[in-house]
Coordinates of C-alpha atoms (C1' of nucleotides) in Angstrom, one line a residue:
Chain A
X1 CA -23.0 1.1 -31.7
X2 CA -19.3 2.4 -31.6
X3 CA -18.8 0.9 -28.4
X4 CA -19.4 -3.0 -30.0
X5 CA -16.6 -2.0 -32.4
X6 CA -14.2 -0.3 -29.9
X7 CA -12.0 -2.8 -28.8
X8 CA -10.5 -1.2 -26.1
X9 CA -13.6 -1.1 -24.0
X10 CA -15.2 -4.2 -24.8
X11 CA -17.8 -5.1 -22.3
X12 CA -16.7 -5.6 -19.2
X13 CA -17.0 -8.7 -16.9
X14 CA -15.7 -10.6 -13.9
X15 CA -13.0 -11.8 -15.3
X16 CA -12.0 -9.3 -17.4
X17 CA -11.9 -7.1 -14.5
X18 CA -9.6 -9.9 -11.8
X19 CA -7.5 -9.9 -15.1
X20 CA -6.8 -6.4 -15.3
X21 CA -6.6 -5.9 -11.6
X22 CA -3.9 -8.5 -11.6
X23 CA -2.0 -7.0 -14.8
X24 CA -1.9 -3.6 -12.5
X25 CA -0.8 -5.3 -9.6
X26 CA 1.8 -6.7 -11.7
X27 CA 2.9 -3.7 -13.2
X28 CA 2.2 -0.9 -10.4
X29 CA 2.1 -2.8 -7.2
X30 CA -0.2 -3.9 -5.0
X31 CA -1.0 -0.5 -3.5
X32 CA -2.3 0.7 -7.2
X33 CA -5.3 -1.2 -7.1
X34 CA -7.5 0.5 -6.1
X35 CA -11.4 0.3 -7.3
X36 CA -10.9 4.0 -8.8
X37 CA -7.4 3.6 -10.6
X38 CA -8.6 0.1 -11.8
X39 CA -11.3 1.4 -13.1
X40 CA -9.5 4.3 -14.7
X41 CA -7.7 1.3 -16.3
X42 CA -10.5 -0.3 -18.0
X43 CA -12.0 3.3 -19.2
X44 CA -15.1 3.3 -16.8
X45 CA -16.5 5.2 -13.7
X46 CA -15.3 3.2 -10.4
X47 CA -18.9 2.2 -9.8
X48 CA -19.2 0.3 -12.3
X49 CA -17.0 -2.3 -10.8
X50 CA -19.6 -3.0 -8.2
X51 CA -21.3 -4.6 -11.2
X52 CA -19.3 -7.8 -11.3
X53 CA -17.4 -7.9 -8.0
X54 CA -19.5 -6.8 -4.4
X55 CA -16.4 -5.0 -2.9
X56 CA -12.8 -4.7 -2.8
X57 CA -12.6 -7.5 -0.5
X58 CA -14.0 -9.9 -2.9
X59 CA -12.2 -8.2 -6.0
X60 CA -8.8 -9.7 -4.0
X61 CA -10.2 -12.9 -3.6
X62 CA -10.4 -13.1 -7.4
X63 CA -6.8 -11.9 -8.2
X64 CA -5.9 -14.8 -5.7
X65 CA -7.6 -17.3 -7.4
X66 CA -6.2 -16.1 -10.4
X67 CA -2.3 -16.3 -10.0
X68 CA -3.3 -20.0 -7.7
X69 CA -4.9 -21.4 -11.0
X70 CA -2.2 -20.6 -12.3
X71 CA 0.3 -23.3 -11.0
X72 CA 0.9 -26.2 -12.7
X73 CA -1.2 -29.4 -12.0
X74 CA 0.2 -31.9 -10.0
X75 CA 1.5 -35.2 -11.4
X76 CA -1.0 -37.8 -11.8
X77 CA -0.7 -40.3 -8.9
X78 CA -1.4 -43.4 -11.8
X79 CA 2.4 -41.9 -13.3
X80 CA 3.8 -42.8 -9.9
X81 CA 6.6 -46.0 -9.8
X82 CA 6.3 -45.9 -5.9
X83 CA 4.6 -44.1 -3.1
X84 CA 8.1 -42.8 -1.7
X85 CA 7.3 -40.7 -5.0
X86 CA 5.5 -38.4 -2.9
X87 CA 8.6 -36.6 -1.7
X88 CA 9.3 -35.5 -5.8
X89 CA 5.7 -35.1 -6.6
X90 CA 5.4 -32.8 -3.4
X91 CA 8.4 -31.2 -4.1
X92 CA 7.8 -30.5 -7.7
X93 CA 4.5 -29.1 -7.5
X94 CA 5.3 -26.2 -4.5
X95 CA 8.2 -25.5 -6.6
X96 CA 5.8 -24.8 -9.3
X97 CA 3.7 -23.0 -7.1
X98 CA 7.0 -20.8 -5.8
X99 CA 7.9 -19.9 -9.9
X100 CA 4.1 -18.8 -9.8
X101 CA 4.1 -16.6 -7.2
X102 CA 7.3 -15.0 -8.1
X103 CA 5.5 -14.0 -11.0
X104 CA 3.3 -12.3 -9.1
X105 CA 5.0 -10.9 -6.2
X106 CA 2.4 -9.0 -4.4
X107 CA 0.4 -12.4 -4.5
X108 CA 1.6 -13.8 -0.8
X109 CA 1.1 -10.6 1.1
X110 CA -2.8 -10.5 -0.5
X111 CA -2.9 -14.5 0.3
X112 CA -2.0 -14.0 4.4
X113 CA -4.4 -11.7 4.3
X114 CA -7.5 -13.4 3.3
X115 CA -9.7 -14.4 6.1
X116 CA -11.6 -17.6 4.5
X117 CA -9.9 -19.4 1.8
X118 CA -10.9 -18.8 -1.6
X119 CA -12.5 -22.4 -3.8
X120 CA -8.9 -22.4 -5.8
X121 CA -6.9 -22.1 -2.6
X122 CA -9.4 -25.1 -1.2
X123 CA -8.8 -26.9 -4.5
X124 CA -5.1 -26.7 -4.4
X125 CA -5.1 -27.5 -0.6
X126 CA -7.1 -31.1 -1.1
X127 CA -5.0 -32.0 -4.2
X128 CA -1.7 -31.5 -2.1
X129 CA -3.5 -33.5 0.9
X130 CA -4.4 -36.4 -2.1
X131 CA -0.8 -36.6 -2.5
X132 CA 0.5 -36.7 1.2
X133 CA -2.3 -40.1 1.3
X134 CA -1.3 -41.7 -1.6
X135 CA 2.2 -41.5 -0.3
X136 CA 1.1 -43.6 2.4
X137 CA 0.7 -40.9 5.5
X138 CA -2.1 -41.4 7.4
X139 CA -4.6 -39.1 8.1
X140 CA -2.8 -37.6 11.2
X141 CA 0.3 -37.3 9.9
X142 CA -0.7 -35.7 6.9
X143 CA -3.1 -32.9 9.2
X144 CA 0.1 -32.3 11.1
X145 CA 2.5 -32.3 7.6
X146 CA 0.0 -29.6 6.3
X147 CA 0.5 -27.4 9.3
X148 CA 3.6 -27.6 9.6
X149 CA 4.1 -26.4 5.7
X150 CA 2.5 -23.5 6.1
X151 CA 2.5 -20.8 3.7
X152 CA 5.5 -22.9 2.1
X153 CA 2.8 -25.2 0.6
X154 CA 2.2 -22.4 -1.6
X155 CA 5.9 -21.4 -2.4
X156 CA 6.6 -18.6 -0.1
X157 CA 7.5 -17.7 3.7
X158 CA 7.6 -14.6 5.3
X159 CA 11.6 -13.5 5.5
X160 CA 11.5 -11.3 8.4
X161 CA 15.1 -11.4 7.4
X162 CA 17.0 -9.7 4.8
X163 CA 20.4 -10.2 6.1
X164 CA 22.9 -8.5 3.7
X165 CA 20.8 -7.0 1.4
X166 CA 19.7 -4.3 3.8
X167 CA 22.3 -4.6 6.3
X168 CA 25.1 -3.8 4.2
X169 CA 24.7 -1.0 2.1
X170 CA 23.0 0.3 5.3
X171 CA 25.6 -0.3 7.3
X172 CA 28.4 1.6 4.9
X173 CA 30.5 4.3 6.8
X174 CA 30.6 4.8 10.4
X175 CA 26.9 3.2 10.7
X176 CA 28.5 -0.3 10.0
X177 CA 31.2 -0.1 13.7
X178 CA 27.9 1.3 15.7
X179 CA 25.9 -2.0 14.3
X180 CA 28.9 -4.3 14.9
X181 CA 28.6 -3.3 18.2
X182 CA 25.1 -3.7 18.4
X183 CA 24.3 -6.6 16.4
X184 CA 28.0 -8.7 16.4
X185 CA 26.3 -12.4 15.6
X186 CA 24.2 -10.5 13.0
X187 CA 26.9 -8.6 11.1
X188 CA 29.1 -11.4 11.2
X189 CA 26.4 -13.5 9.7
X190 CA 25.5 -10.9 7.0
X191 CA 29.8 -10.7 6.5
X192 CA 29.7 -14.6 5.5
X193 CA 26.4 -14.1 3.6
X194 CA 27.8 -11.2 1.3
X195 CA 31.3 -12.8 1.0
X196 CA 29.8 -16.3 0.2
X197 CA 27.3 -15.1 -2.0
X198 CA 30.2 -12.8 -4.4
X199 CA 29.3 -15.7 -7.2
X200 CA 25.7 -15.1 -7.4
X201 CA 23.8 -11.4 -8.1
X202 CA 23.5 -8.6 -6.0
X203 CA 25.3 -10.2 -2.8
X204 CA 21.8 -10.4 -1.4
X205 CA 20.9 -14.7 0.0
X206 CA 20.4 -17.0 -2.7
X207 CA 16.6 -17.0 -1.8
X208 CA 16.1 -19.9 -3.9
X209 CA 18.6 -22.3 -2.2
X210 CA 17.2 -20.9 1.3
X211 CA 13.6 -22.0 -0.1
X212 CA 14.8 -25.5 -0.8
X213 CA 17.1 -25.7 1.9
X214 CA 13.9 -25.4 4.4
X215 CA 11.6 -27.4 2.5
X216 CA 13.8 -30.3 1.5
X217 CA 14.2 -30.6 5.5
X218 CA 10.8 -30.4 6.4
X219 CA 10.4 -33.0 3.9
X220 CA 12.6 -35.3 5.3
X221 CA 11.2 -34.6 8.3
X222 CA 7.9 -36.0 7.1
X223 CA 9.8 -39.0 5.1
X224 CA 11.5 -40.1 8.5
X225 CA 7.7 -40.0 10.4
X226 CA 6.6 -41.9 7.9
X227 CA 8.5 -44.7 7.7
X228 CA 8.5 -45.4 11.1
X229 CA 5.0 -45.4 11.3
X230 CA 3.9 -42.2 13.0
X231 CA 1.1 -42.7 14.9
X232 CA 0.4 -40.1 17.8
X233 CA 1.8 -37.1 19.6
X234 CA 5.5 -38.2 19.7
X235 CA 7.0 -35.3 17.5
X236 CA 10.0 -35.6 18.9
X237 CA 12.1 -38.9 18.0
X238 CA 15.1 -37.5 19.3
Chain B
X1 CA -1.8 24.5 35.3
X2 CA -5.0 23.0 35.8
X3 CA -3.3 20.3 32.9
X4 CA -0.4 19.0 35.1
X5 CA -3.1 17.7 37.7
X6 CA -5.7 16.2 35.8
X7 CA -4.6 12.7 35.2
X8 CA -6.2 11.4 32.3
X9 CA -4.1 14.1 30.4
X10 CA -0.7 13.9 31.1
X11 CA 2.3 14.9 29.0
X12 CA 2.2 12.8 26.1
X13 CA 5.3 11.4 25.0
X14 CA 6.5 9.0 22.4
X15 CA 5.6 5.7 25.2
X16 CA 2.6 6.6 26.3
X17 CA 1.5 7.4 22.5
X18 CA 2.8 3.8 21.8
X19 CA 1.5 2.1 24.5
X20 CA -1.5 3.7 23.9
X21 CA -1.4 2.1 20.6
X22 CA -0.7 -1.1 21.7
X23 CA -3.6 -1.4 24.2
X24 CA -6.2 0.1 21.4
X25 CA -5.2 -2.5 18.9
X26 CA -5.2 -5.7 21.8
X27 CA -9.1 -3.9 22.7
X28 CA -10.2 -3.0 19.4
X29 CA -8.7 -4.7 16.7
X30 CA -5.7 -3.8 14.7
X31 CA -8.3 -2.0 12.1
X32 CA -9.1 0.5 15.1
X33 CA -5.7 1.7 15.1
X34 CA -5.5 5.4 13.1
X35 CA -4.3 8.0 13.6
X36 CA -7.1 9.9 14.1
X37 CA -9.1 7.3 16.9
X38 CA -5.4 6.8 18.8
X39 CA -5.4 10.4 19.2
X40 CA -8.9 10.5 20.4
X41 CA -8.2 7.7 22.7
X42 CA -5.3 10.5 24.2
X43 CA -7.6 12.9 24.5
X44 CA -5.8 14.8 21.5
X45 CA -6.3 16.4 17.9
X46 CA -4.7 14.0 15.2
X47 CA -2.0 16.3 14.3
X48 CA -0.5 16.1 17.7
X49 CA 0.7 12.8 17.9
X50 CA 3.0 13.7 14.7
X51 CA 5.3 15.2 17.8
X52 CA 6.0 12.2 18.7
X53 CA 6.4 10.3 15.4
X54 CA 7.2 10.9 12.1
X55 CA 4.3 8.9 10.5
X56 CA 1.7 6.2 10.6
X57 CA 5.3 4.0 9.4
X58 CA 7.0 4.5 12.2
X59 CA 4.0 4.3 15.0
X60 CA 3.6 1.1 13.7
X61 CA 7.5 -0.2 14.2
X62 CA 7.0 1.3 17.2
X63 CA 3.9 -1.2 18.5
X64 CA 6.1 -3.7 17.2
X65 CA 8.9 -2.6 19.2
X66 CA 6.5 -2.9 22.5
X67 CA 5.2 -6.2 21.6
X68 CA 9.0 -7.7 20.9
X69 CA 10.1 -6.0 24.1
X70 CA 7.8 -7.9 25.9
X71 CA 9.7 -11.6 25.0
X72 CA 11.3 -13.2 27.7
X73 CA 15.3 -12.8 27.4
X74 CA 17.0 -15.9 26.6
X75 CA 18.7 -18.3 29.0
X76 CA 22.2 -17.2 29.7
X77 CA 25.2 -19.4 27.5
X78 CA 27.0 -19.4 30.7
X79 CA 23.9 -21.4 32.6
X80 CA 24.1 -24.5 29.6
X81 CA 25.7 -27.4 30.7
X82 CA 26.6 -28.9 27.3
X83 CA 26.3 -27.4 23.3
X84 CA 23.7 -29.6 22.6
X85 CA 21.7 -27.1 25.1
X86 CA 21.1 -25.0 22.2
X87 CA 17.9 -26.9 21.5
X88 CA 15.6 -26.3 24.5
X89 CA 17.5 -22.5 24.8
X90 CA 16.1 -21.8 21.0
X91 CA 13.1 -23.9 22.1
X92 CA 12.0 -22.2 25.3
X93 CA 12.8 -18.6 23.6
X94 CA 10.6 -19.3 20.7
X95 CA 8.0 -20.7 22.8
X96 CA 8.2 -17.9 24.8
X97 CA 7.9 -15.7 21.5
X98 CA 4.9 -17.1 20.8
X99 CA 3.3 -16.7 24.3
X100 CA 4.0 -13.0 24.4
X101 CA 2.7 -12.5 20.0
X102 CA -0.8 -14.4 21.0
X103 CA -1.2 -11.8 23.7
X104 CA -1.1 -9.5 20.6
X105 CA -3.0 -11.1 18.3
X106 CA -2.3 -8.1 15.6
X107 CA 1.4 -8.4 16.5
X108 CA 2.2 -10.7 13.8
X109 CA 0.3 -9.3 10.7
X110 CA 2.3 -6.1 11.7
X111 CA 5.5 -7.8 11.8
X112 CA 4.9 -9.1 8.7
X113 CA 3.9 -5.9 7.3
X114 CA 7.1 -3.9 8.0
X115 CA 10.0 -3.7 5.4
X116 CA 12.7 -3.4 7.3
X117 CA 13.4 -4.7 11.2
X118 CA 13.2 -2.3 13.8
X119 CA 16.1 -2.4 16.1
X120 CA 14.5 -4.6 19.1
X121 CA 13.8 -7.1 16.1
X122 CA 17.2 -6.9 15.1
X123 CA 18.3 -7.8 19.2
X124 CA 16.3 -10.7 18.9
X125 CA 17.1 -12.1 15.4
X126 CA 20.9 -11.6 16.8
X127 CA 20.5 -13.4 20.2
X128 CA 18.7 -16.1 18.4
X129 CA 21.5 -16.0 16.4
X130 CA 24.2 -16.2 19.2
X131 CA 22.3 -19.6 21.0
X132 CA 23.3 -21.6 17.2
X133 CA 26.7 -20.0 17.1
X134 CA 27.4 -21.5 20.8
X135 CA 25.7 -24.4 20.0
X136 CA 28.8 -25.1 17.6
X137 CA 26.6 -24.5 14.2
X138 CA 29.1 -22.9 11.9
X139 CA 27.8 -19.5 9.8
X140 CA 26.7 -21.3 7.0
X141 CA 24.6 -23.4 8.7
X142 CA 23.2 -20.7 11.5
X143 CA 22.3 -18.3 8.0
X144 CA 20.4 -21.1 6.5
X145 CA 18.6 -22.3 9.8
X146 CA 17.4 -18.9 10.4
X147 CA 16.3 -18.4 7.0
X148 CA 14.6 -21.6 7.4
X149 CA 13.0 -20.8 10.9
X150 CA 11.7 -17.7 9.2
X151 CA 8.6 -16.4 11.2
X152 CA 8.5 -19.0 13.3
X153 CA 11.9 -17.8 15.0
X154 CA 8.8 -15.0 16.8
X155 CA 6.5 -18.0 17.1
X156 CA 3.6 -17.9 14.6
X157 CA 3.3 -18.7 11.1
X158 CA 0.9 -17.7 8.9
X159 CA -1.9 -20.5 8.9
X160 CA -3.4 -20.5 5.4
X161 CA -5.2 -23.2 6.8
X162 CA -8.2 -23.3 8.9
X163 CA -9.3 -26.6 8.4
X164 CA -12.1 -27.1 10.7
X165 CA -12.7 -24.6 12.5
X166 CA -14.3 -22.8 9.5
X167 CA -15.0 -25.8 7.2
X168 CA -17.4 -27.8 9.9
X169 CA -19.3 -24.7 10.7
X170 CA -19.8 -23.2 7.3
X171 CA -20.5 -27.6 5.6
X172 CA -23.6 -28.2 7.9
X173 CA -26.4 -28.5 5.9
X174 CA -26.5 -29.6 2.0
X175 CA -23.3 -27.7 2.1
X176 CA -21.1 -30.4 3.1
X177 CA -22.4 -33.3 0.5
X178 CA -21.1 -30.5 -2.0
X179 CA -17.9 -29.7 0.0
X180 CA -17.1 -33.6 0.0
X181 CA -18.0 -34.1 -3.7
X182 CA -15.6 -31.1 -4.6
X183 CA -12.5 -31.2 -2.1
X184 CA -12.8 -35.1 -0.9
X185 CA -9.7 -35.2 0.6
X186 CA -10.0 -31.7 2.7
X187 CA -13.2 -33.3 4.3
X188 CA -11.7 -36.1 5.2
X189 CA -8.5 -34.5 7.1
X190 CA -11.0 -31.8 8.9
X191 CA -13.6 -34.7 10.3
X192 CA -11.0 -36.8 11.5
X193 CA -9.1 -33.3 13.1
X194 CA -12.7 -32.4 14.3
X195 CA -13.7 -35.8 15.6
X196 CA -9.7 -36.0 17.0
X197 CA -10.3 -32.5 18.6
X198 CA -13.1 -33.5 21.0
X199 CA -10.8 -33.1 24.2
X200 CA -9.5 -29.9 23.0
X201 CA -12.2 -26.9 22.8
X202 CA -14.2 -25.8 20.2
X203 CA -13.3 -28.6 17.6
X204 CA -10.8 -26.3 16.5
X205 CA -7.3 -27.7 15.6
X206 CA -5.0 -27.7 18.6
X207 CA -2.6 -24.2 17.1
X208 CA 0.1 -25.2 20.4
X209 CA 0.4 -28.9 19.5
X210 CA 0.4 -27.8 15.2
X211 CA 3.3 -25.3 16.2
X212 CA 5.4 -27.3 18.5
X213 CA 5.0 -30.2 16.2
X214 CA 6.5 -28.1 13.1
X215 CA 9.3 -26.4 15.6
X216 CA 10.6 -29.6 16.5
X217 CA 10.6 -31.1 13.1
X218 CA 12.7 -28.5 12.3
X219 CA 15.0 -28.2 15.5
X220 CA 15.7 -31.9 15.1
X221 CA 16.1 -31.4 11.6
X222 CA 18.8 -28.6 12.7
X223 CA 20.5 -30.8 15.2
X224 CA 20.9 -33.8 12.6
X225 CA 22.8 -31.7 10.4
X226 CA 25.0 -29.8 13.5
X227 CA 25.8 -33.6 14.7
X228 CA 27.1 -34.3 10.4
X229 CA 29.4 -31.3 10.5
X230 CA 27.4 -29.7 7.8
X231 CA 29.8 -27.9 5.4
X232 CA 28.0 -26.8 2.3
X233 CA 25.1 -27.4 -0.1
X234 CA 24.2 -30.3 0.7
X235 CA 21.0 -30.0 2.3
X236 CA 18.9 -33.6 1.5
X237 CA 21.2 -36.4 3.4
X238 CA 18.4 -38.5 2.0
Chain C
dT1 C1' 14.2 41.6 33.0
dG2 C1' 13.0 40.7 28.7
dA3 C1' 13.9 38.7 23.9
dG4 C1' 13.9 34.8 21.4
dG5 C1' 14.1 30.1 20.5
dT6 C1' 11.8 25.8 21.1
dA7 C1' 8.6 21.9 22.2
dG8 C1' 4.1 20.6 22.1
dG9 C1' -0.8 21.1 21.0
dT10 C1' -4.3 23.2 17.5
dA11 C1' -7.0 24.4 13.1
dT12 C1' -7.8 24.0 8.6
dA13 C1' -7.5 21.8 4.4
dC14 C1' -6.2 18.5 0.6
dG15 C1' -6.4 14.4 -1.9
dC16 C1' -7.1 9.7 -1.5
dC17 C1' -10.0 5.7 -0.3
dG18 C1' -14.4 2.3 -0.3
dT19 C1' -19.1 2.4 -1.4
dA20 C1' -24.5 3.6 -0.6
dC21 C1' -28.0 5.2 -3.4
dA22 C1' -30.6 7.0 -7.1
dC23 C1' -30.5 7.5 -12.0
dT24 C1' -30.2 6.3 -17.0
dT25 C1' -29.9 3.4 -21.0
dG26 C1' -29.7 -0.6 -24.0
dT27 C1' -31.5 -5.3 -24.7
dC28 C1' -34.6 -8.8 -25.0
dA29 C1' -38.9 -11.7 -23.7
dA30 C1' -43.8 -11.9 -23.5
Chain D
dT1 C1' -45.7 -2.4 -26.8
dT2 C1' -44.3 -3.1 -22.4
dG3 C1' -41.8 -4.0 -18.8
dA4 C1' -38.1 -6.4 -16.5
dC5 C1' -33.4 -6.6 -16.1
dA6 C1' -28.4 -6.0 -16.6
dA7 C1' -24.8 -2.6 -17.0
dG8 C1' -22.9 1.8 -16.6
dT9 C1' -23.2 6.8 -14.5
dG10 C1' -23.2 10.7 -11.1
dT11 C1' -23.3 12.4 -6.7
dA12 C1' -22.3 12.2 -2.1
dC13 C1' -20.7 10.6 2.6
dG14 C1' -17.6 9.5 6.0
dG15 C1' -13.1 7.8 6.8
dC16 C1' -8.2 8.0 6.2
dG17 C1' -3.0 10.1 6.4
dT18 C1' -0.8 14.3 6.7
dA19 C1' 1.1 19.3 4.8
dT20 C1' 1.1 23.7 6.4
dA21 C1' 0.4 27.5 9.3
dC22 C1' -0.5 29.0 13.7
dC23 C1' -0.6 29.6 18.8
dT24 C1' 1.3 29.4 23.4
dA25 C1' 3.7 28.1 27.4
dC26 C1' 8.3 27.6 28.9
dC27 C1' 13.4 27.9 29.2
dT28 C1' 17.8 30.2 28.4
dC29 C1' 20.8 33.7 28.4
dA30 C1' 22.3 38.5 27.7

DNA sequence: TGAGGTAGGTATACGCCGTACACTTGTCAA
DNA sequence: TTGACAAGTGTACGGCGTATACCTACCTCA
């Protein structure tokens, strides 16, 4: 009776649920969702959850498929002037999917962790396949292009790597001789990267312009197979 | 007293508590790894094992630390004949990477995991660093190559991508008509990688020949823009 | 010799987690 | 009216990481 009325807890449901579990990922991290503070969050005991989701495992599938539907649709293959358009159409629509993710920057760690991919991911998988064949790869070629991409297909990579941004204000004071001496390729990379990078924020990489910068040559990469015609295990044209 | 004979007890220590760690998580799965089984596995009440580390955090860049250890060291700069050798060095390191990391299956999810290097990682990332400088890249170009190598520089990438290995299995049935009628294209790369994959086991994609294929793409990529004198942003020669 | 510090192992307990299981309650079809 | 069903509740269990206090064997040095 007063619940109908009560906006606040409006009856819950799947979706209403992946949305607020994404919203608190968003807000608190990744580490805050858990099936008691997100129900907390939507005003209800944390059984209740079990009601619309079968475990945690499957709640994360959902908040994947979430922020992945979220990317913009790729451009229609009838818009194309040429099938060398694959290069842009590629292009555009992982750079799409990189603006998405940074939205949502928990997202990649949840993604590598997944065991089985979820119907979205699949979806978003064939449609990027769809545009590797109408560009004229064959079906080899393409197989090997979407290994190759990786988690990049989806707009991220693991860094492993945070050059300046952790190195020098760790390395302030005495700490920074002890690395040099350590480290000397590493520091005098992270030097150049700090000095170089005065113009933009922060004096961390440009990780944009890394992102491109790898994926522009992986697409050339695919561009140069292509044209000549790759056919089988010759990876190296040398 | 009776303690310093018996065997299966001896002194703990930071090592044997890692290297316990490490040969729990290659038996039994990362997921078997707390802090509560490892000590078990020693023969030990949880608490004592935070004599030897801090935390959970810090056993954790400590298996890391083991597993890294493990690489080969790279070929000496001294032993190259030419700077062009700094393709098969970073080559046979990297492949060399990867041989030790699918010993440790676990290894790389870890990796991933950790927010900042640990020190081994940070020997690695600056020897790999060192084989571009004296293959006569210039800073610039060494900071984006590495960036661009990301994970792969330790020789896996996360696959995202199963093809199929779990889509053949899981379309048998009325399954796959559906499969087909929703992701066309997806069905159409995994048959052809199945029906390809007959010589290799398992109808699984060949990982070694999917990873080699990438890391060359991207070596020769490298090497293309070393030979052009590569000065600054200018990544797509086109 | 013996007093005291210290390193290493122990015991107990707290708060978090995911979730199994049994229950109530509101709704609607037959 | 009844009875099935969907949705929310309450309680409880076993697992986790770890704070805190304690014990005890050993080493050092006066």
């Amino acid at each position: 009776m007063v619940q109908q009325v009560e906006a606040s807890r409006a009856a819950l449901s799947r979706d209403r649920v992946l949305q607020a579990a994404v919203a608190l990922a968003d807000t608190a991290g990744i580490d805050s969702v858990s099936m008691r503070k997100l129900s907390q969050e939507l005003g209800v005991v944390p059984m209740a959850l079990y009601k619309h989701v079968a475990n945690k495992e499957e709640l994360l599938d959902g908040m994947v498929d979430v922020v992945v539907g979220e990317i913009d649709p790729p451009r229609r293959h009838a818009d194309w002037k040429s099938p060398a358009d694959w290069k842009s159409a590629v292009r555009q629509r992982i750079l799409a999917a990189r603006r998405t993710l940074l939205r949502h920057p928990w997202a990649s760690r949840v993604i590598e962790s997944r065991r089985s991919p979820t119907p979205v991911v699949l979806e978003y998988m064939d449609s990027m396949i769809a545009m590797f064949r109408d560009g004229g790869f064959s079906i080899d070629l393409t197989h090997h292009v979407m290994h190759a991409l990786g988690s990049r297909m989806l707009g991220f990579t693991q860094e492993l790597f945070d050059d300046s941004q952790r190195l020098a204000p760790n390395a302030q004071a005495a700490g920074l001789v002890e690395m040099a001496g350590r480290y000397p390729h590493l520091v005098e990379l992270a030097m150049a990267a700090a000095h170089e990078a005065d113009s933009v924020v922060g004096s961390g990489c440009d990780d944009q312009f890394e992102f491109e910068f790898a994926l522009d040559l992986q697409l050339d990469g695919f561009e140069r197979l292509r044209q000549q015609g790759w056919s089988s295990k010759a990876p190296t044209p040398s």
